[in-house]
Tab-separated table of C-alpha atoms and ligand atoms in Angstrom:
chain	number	residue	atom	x	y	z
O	190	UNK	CA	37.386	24.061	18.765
O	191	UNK	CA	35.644	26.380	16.092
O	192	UNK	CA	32.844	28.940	17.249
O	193	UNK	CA	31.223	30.443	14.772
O	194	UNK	CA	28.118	33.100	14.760
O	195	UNK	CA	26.271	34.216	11.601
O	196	UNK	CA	24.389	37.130	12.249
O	197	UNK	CA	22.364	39.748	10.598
O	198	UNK	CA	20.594	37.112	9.430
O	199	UNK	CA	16.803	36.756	8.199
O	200	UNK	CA	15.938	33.400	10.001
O	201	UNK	CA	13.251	31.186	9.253
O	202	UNK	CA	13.228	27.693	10.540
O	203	UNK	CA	11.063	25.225	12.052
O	204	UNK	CA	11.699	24.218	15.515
O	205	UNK	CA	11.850	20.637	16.290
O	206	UNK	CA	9.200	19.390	18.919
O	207	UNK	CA	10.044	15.881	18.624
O	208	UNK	CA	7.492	14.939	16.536
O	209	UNK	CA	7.266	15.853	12.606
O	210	UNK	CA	4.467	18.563	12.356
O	211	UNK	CA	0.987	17.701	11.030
O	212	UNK	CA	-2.449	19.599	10.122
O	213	UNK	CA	-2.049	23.240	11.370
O	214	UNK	CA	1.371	23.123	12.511
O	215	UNK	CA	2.677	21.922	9.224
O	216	UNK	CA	2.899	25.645	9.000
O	217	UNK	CA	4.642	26.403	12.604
O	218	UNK	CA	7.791	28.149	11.966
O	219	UNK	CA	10.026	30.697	13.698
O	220	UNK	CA	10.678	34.172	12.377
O	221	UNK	CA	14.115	36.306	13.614
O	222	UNK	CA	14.366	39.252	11.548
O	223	UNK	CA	17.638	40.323	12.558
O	224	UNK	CA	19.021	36.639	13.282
O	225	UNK	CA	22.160	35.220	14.710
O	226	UNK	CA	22.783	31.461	15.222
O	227	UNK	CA	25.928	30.613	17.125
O	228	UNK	CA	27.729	27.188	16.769
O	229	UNK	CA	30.519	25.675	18.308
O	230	UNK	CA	32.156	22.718	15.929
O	231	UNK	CA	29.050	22.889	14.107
O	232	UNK	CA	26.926	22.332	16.494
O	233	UNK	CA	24.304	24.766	17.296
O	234	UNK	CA	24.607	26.185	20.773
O	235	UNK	CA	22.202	29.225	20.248
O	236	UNK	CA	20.113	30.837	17.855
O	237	UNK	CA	17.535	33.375	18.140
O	238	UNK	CA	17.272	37.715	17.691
O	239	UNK	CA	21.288	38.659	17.367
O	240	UNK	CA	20.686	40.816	20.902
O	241	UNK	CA	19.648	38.126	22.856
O	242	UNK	CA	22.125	35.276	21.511
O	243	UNK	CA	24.576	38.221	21.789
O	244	UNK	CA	23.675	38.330	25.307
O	245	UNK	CA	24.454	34.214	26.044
O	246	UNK	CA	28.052	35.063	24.852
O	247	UNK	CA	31.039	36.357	26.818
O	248	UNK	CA	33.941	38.302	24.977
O	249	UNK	CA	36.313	36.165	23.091
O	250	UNK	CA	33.575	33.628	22.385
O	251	UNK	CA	33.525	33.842	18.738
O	252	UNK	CA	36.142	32.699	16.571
O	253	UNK	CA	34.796	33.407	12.946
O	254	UNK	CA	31.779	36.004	12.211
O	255	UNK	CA	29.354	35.540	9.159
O	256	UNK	CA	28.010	38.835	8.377
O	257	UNK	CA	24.726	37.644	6.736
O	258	UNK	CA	23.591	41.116	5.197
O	259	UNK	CA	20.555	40.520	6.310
O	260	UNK	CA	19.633	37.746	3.466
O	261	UNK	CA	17.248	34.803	4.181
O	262	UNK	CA	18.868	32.025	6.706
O	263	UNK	CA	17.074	28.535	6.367
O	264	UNK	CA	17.670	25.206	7.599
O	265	UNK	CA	19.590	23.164	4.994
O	266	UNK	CA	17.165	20.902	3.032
O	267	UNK	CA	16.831	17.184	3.227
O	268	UNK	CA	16.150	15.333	0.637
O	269	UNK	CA	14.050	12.233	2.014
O	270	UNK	CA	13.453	10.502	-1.327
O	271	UNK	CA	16.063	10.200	-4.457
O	272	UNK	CA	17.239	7.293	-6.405
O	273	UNK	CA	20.359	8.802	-7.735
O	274	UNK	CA	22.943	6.004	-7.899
O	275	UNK	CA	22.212	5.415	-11.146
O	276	UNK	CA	25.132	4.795	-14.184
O	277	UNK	CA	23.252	6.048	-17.385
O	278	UNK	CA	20.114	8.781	-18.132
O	279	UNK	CA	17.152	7.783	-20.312
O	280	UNK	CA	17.009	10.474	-22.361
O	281	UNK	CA	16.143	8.696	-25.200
O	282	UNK	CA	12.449	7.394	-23.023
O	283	UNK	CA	11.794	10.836	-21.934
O	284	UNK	CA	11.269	11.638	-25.687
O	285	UNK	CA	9.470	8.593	-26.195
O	286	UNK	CA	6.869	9.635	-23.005
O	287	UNK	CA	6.750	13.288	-24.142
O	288	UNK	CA	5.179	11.612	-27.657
O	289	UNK	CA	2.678	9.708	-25.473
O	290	UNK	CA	4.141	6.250	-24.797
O	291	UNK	CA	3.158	5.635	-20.971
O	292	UNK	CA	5.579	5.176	-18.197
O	293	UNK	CA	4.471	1.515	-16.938
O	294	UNK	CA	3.915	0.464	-20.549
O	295	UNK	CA	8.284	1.281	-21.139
O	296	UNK	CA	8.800	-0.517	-18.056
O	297	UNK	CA	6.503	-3.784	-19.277
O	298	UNK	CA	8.504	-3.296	-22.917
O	299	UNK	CA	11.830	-3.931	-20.617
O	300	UNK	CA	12.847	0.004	-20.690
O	301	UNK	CA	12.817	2.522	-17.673
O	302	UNK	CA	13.710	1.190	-14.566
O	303	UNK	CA	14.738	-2.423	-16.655
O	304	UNK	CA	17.153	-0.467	-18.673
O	305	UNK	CA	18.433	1.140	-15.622
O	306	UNK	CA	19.337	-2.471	-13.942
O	307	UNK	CA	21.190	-3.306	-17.290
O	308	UNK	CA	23.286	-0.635	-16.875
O	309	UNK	CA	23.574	-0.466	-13.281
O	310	UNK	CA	24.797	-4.542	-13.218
O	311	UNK	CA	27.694	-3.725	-16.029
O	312	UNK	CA	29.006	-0.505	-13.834
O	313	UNK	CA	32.330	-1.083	-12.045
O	314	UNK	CA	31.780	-0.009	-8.719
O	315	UNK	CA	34.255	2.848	-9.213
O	316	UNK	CA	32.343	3.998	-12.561
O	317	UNK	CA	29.000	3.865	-10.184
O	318	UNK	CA	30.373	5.518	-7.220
O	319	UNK	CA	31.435	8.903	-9.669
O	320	UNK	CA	28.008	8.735	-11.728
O	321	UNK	CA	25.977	8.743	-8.316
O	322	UNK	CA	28.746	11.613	-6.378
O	323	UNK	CA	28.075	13.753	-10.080
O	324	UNK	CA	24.564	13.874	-8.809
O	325	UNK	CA	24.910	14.062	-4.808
O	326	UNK	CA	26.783	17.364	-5.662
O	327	UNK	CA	24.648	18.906	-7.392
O	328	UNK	CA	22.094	17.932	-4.886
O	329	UNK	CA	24.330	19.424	-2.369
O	330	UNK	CA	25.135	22.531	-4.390
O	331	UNK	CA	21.060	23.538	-4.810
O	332	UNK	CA	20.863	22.937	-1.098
O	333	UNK	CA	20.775	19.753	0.272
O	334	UNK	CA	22.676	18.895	2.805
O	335	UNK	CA	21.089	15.241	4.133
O	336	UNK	CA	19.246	12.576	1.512
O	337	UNK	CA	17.874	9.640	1.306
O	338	UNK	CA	19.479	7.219	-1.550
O	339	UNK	CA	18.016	4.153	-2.580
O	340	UNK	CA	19.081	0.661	-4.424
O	341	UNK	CA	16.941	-0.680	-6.372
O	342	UNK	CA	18.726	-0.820	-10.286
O	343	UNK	CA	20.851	-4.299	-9.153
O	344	UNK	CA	17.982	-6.699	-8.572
O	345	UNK	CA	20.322	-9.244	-7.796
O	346	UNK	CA	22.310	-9.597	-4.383
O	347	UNK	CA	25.334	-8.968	-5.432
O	348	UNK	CA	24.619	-5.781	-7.760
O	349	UNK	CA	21.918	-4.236	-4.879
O	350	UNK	CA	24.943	-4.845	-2.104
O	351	UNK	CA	27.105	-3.243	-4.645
O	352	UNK	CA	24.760	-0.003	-5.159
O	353	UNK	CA	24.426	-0.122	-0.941
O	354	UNK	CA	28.504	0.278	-0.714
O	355	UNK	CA	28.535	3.251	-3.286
O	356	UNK	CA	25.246	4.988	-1.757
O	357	UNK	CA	27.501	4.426	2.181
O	358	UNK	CA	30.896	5.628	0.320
O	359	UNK	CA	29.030	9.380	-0.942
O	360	UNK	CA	28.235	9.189	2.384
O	361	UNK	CA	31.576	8.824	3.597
O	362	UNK	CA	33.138	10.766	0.792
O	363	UNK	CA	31.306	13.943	1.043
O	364	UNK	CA	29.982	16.370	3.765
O	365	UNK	CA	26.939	15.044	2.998
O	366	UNK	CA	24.818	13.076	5.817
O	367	UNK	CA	23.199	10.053	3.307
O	368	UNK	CA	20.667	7.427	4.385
O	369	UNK	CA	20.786	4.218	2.564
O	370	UNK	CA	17.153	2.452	1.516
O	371	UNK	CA	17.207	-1.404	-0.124
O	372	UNK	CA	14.883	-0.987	-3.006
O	373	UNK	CA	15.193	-4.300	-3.891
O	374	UNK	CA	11.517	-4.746	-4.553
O	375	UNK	CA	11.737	-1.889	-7.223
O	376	UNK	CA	10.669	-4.309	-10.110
O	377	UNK	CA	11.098	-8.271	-11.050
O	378	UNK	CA	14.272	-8.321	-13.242
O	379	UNK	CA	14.027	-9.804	-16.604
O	380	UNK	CA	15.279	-13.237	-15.676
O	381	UNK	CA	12.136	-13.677	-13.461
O	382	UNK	CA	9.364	-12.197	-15.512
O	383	UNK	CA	8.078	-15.774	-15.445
O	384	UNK	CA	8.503	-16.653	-12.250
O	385	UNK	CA	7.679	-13.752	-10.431
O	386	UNK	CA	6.933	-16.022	-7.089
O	387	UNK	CA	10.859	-17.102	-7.577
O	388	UNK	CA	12.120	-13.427	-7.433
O	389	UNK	CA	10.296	-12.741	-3.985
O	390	UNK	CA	11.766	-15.762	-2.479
O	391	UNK	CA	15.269	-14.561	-3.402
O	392	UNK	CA	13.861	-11.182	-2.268
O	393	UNK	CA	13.203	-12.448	1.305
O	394	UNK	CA	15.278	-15.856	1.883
O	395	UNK	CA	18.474	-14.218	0.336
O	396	UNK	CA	18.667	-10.624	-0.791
O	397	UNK	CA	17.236	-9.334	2.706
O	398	UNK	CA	19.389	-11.374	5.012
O	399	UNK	CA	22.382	-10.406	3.200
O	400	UNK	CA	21.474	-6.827	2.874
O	401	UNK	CA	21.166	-7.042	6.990
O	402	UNK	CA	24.066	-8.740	7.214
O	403	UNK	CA	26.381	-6.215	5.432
O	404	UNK	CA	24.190	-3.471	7.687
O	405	UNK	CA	24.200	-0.428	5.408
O	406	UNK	CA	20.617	0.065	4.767
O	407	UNK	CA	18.700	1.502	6.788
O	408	UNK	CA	15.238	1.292	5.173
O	409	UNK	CA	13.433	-1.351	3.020
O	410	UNK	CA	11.176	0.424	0.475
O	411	UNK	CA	8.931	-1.597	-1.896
O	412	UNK	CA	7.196	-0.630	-5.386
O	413	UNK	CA	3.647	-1.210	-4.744
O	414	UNK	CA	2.408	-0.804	-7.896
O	415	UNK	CA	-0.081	-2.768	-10.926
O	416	UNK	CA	2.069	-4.998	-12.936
O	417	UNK	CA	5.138	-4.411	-10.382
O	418	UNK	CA	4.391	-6.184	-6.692
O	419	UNK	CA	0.947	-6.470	-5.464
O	420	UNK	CA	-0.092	-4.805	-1.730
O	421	UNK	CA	0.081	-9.064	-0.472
O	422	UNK	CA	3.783	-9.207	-1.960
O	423	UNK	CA	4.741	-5.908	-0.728
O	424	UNK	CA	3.492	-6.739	2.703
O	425	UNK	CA	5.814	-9.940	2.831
O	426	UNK	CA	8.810	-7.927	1.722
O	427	UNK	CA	8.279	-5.369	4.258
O	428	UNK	CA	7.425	-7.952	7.102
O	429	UNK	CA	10.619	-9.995	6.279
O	430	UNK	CA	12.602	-6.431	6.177
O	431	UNK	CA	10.985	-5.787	9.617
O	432	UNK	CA	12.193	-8.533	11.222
O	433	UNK	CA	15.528	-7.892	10.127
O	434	UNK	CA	15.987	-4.855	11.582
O	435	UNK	CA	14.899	-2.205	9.327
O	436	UNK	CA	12.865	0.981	8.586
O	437	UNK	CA	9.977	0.584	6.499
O	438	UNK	CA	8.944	2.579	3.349
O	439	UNK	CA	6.410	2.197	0.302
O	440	UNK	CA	6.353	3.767	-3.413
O	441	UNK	CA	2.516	3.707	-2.538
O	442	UNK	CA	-0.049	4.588	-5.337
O	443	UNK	CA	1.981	6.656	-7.905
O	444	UNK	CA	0.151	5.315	-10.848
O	445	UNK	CA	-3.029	3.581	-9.464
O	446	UNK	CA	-4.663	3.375	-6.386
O	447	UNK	CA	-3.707	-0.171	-5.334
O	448	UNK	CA	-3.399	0.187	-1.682
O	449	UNK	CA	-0.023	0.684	-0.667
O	450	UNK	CA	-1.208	3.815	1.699
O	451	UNK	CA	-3.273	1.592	3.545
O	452	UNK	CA	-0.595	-1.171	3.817
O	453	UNK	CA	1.945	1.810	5.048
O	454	UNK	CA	-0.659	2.641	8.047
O	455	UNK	CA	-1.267	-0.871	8.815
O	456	UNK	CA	2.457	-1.780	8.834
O	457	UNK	CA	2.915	1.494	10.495
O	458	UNK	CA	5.852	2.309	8.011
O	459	UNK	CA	7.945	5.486	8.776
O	460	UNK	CA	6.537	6.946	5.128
O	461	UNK	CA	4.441	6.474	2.346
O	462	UNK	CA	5.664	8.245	-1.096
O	463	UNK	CA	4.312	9.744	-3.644
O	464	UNK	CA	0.795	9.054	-3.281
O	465	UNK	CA	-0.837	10.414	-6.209
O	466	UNK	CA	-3.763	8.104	-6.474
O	467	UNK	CA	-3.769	7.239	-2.755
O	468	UNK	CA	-7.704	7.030	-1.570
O	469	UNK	CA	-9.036	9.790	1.280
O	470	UNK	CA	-9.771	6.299	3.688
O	471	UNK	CA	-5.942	4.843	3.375
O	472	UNK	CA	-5.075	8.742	3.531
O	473	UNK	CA	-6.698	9.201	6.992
O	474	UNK	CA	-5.556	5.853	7.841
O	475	UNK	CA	-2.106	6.960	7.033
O	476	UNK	CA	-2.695	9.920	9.655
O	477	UNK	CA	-3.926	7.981	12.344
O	478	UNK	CA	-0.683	5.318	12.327
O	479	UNK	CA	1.624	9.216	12.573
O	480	UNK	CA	2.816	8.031	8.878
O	481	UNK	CA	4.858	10.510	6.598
O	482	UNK	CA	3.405	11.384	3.392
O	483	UNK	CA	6.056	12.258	1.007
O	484	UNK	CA	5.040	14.382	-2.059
O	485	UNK	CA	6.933	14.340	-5.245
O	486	UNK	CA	5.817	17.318	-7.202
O	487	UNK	CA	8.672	16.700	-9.689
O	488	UNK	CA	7.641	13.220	-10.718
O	489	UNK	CA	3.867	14.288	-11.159
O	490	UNK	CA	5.488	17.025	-13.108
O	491	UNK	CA	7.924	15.063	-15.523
O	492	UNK	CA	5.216	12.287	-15.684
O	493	UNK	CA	2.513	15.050	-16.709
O	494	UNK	CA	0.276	13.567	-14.145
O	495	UNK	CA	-2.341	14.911	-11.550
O	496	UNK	CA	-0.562	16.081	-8.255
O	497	UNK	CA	-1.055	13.906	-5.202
O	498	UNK	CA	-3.648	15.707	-2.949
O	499	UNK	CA	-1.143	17.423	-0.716
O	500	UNK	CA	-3.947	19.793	0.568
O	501	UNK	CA	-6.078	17.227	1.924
O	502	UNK	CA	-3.164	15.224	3.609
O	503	UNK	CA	-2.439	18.582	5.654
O	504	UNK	CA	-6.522	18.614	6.022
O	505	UNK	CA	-6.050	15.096	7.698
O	506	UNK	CA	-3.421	15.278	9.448
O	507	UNK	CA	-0.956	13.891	7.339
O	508	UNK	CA	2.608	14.964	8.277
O	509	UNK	CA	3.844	16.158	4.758
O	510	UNK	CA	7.698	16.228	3.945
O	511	UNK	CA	8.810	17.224	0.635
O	512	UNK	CA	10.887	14.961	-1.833
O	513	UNK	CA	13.091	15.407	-5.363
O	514	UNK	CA	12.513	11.467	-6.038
O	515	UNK	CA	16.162	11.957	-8.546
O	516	UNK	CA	15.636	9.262	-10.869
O	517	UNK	CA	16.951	8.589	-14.376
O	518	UNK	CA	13.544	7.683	-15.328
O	519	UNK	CA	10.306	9.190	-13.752
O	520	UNK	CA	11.916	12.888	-12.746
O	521	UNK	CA	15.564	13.819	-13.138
O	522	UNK	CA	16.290	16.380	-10.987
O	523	UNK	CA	18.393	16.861	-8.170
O	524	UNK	CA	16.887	20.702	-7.125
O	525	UNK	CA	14.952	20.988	-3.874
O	526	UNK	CA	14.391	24.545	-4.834
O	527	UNK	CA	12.245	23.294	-7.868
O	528	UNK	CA	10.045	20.635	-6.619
O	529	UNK	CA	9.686	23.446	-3.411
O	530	UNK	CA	8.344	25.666	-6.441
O	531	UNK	CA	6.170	23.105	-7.434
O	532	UNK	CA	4.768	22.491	-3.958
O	533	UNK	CA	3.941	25.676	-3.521
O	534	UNK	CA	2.905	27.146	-6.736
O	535	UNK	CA	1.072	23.669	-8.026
O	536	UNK	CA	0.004	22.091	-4.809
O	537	UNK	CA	-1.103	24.860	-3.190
O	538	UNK	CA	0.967	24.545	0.200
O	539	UNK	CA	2.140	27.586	1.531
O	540	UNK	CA	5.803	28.705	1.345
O	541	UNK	CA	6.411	27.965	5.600
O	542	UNK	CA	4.436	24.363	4.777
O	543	UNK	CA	6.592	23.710	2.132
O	544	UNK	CA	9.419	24.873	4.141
O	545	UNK	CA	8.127	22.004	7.078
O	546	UNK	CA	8.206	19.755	4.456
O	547	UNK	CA	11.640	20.291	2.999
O	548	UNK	CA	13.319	20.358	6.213
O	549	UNK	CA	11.964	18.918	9.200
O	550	UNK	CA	9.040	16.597	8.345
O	551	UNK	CA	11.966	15.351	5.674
O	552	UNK	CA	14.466	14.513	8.221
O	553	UNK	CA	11.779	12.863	10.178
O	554	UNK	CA	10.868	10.680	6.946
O	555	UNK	CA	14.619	9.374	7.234
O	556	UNK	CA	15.162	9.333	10.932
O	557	UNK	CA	17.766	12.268	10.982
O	558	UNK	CA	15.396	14.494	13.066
O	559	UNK	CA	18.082	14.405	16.068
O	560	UNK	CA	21.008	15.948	13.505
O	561	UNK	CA	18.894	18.224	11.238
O	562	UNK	CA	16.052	19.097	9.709
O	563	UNK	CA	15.792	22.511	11.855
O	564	UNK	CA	17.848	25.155	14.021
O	565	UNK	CA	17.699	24.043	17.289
O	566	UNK	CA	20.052	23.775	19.979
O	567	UNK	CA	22.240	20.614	19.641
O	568	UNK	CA	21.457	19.984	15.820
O	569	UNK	CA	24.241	20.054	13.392
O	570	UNK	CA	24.460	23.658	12.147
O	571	UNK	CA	23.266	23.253	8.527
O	572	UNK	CA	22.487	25.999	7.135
O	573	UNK	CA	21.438	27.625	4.000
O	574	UNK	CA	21.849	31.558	2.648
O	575	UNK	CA	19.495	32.665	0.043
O	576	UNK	CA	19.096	35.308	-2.158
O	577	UNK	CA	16.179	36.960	-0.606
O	578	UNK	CA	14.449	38.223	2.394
O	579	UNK	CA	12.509	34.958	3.098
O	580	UNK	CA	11.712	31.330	2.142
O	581	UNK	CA	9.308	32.334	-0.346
O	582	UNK	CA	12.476	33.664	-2.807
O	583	UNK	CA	12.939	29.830	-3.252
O	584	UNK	CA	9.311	29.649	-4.863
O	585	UNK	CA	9.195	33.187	-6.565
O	586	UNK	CA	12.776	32.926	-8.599
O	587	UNK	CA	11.683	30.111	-10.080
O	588	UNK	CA	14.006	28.168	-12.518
O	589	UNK	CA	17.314	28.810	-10.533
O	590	UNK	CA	18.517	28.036	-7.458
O	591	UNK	CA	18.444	30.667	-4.447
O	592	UNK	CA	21.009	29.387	-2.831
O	593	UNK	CA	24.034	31.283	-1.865
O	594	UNK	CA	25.777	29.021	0.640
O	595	UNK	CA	25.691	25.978	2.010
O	596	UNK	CA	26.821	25.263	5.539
O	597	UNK	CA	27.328	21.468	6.570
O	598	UNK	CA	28.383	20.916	10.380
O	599	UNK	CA	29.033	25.134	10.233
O	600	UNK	CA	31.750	24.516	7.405
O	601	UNK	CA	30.965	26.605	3.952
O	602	UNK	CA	30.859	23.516	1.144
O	603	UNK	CA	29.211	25.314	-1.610
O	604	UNK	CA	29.013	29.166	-2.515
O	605	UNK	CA	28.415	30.340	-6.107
Y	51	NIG	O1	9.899	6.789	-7.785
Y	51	NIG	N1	8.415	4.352	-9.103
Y	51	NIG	C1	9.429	3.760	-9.053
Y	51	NIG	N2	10.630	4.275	-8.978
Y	51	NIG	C2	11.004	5.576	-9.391
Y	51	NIG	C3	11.334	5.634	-10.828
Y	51	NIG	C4	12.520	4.861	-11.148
Y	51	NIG	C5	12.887	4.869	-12.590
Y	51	NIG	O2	12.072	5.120	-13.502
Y	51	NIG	O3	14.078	4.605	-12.829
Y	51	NIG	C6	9.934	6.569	-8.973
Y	51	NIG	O4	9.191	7.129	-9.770
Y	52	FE	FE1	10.777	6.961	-6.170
């Protein structure tokens, strides 16, 4: 048994009422100023002003003491949204959209996420399992310490079971805590551009009873999107993944407003993502069903589009959790520190919303609310140490990462 405490810490954390926080209390966090959280086998057993957890303990409780120097003690992030098992970047179609070439338009030509499935189908799964651990490190390193990873670049059975193994092996492989989605339903592969019909019937009479079968996803996402599947095929896909078992999730109006907000409240999905065209009706519908909005500042960013409306969705009573969306394609980056920056400084959410976001509303968007997502009692003592006085040093030092350790399960992983 290892007992840890940190103290002289500068805590700021949400605390975990068993519900992800919405309208008002998107904001509600706790404040320590001279903090101590004490763990035993990194689990948190106490955490509050250093006197008073002091006070809980007897002598000889404490193996191992952190002396935090007083610097800025957060939850560690989660990062509810990423497609980062990916074998090859795009670098060459980022310099195509920076010249003006639209996203969809490279996807129609048989480029972004098309080019992606080329090169995720030739991988070994070896050579995919190192490409998508390069980038769960970093992720790790600026932070994170749970994600979300989808499929969604095999588009056959056999290549999307392939991408669910390696996704369930970083898992396995690092201290990370990873949640496997089936994306699937992330475009029609080239082989069925003319049969598009012929793809969702593999989609839902053999891809989704094998992806149950093998029992590593947790979550069925779709791309609800013009030219990719249509709100009636996205609804099928999600009702077949429903009946087998799993969570529901939508890529719902990145591009245009098609619907897919509204089909998230009416299928009562656990989240709707990205959003950035979603309408104010499917928005308040979204609020009323107690569905997660997940904002991607980065890919409104990389895209050089129009933020999605985060203010209003706090206005409605949208829970909001906060997202990288790591993609080879539509925003490569693996920093929760940046797209926190962006939340705060571009979407207008303040630095303890954003915080919500990044941590607790994002472990609700996975279902990993009972391990993490804040410092409560009986959570797994993630932690993160940054170089500041508070959460807003994440937003203010913009560019690099605040972070000077991470703690997974009360074990250092990363310090610079
Ligand atoms: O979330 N929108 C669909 N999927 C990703 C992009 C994937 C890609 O371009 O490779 C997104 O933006
Ligand atoms: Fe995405």
């Amino acid at each position: 048994m290892i007992r840890k405490l940190f103290r002289n810490a500068s805590i700021t954390t949400p605390s975990d009422p068993g519900t992800p926080l919405a309208g008002e209390r998107q904001e509600e966090v706790r404040h320590f100023t001279h903090g101590a959280v004490y763990c035993r086998d990194g689990v948190i057993k106490a955490i509050g002003e250093e006197k008073e957890v002091l006070k809980v303990l007897s002598p000889g409780d404490v193996d191992i003491e952190i002396d935090c120097e007083g610097l800025c003690l957060i939850p560690g992030f989660v990062d509810p949204h990423t497609h980062m098992c990916f074998a090859k970047k795009r670098e060459e179609e980022f310099t195509l959209r920076i010249q003006g070439t639209d996203y969809l338009e490279i996807l129609q030509r048989g480029g972004g996420i098309l080019s992606s499935v080329r090169a995720v189908r030739a991988a070994s799964e070896d050579e995919l399992f190192s490409t998508t651990l390069e980038h769960a490190l970093s992720a790790h390193q600026f932070g994170t310490t749970t994600l979300e990873i989808k499929s969604g670049y095999g588009l056959e059975t056999e290549s999307e079971l392939k991408m669910l193994r390696v996704i369930d092996r970083v898992g396995r492989e690092t201290p990370l805590d990873v949640v496997p989605t089936f994306l699937g339903a992330h475009a029609v592969p080239e082989e069925y551009a003319k049969a598009p019909e012929d793809y969702l019937n593999l989609l839902i009479h053999d891809m989704i009873p094998a992806v149950s079968k093998q029992g590593i996803a947790r979550f069925c996402d779709v791309f609800c999107e013009r030219n990719v599947f249509t709100v009636d095929q996205s609804r099928r896909i999600l009702q077949a993944a429903k009946e087998a078992g799993m969570g529901l999730k939508v890529h719902a109006d990145e591009v245009y407003d098609l619907g897919g907000a509204g089909l998230a409240a009416e299928l009562q999905a656990t989240s709707a993502e990205h959003l950035l065209a979603a309408s104010d009706e499917n928005l308040r519908a979204m609020a009323k069903r107690g569905v997660i909005g997940v904002i991607l500042p980065g890919t409104a960013y990389s895209l050089q589009k129009a933020y999605a409306p985060a203010r209003k969705m706090v206005e409605f009573g949208v829970p909001v959790a906060l997202a990288t969306d790591c993609n080879p394609g539509s925003c490569y980056t693996e920093s929760m520190p940046f797209v926190f920056g962006l939340a705060v400084l571009n979407m207008n959410l303040s630095v303890s919303e954003a915080l919500v976001a990044a941590t607790l509303n994002a472990a609700y968007a996975i279902e990993m609310a009972a391990h993490g997502g804040s410092l409560d009692v009986g959570k797994s003592a993630d932690l993160l140490l940054l170089d500041g006085e508070s959460p807003a040093i994440i937003a203010y030092h913009a560019g690099v990462s605040p972070v000077v350790g991470v703690y997974k399960r009360g074990e250092l992983v990363f310090s610079p």
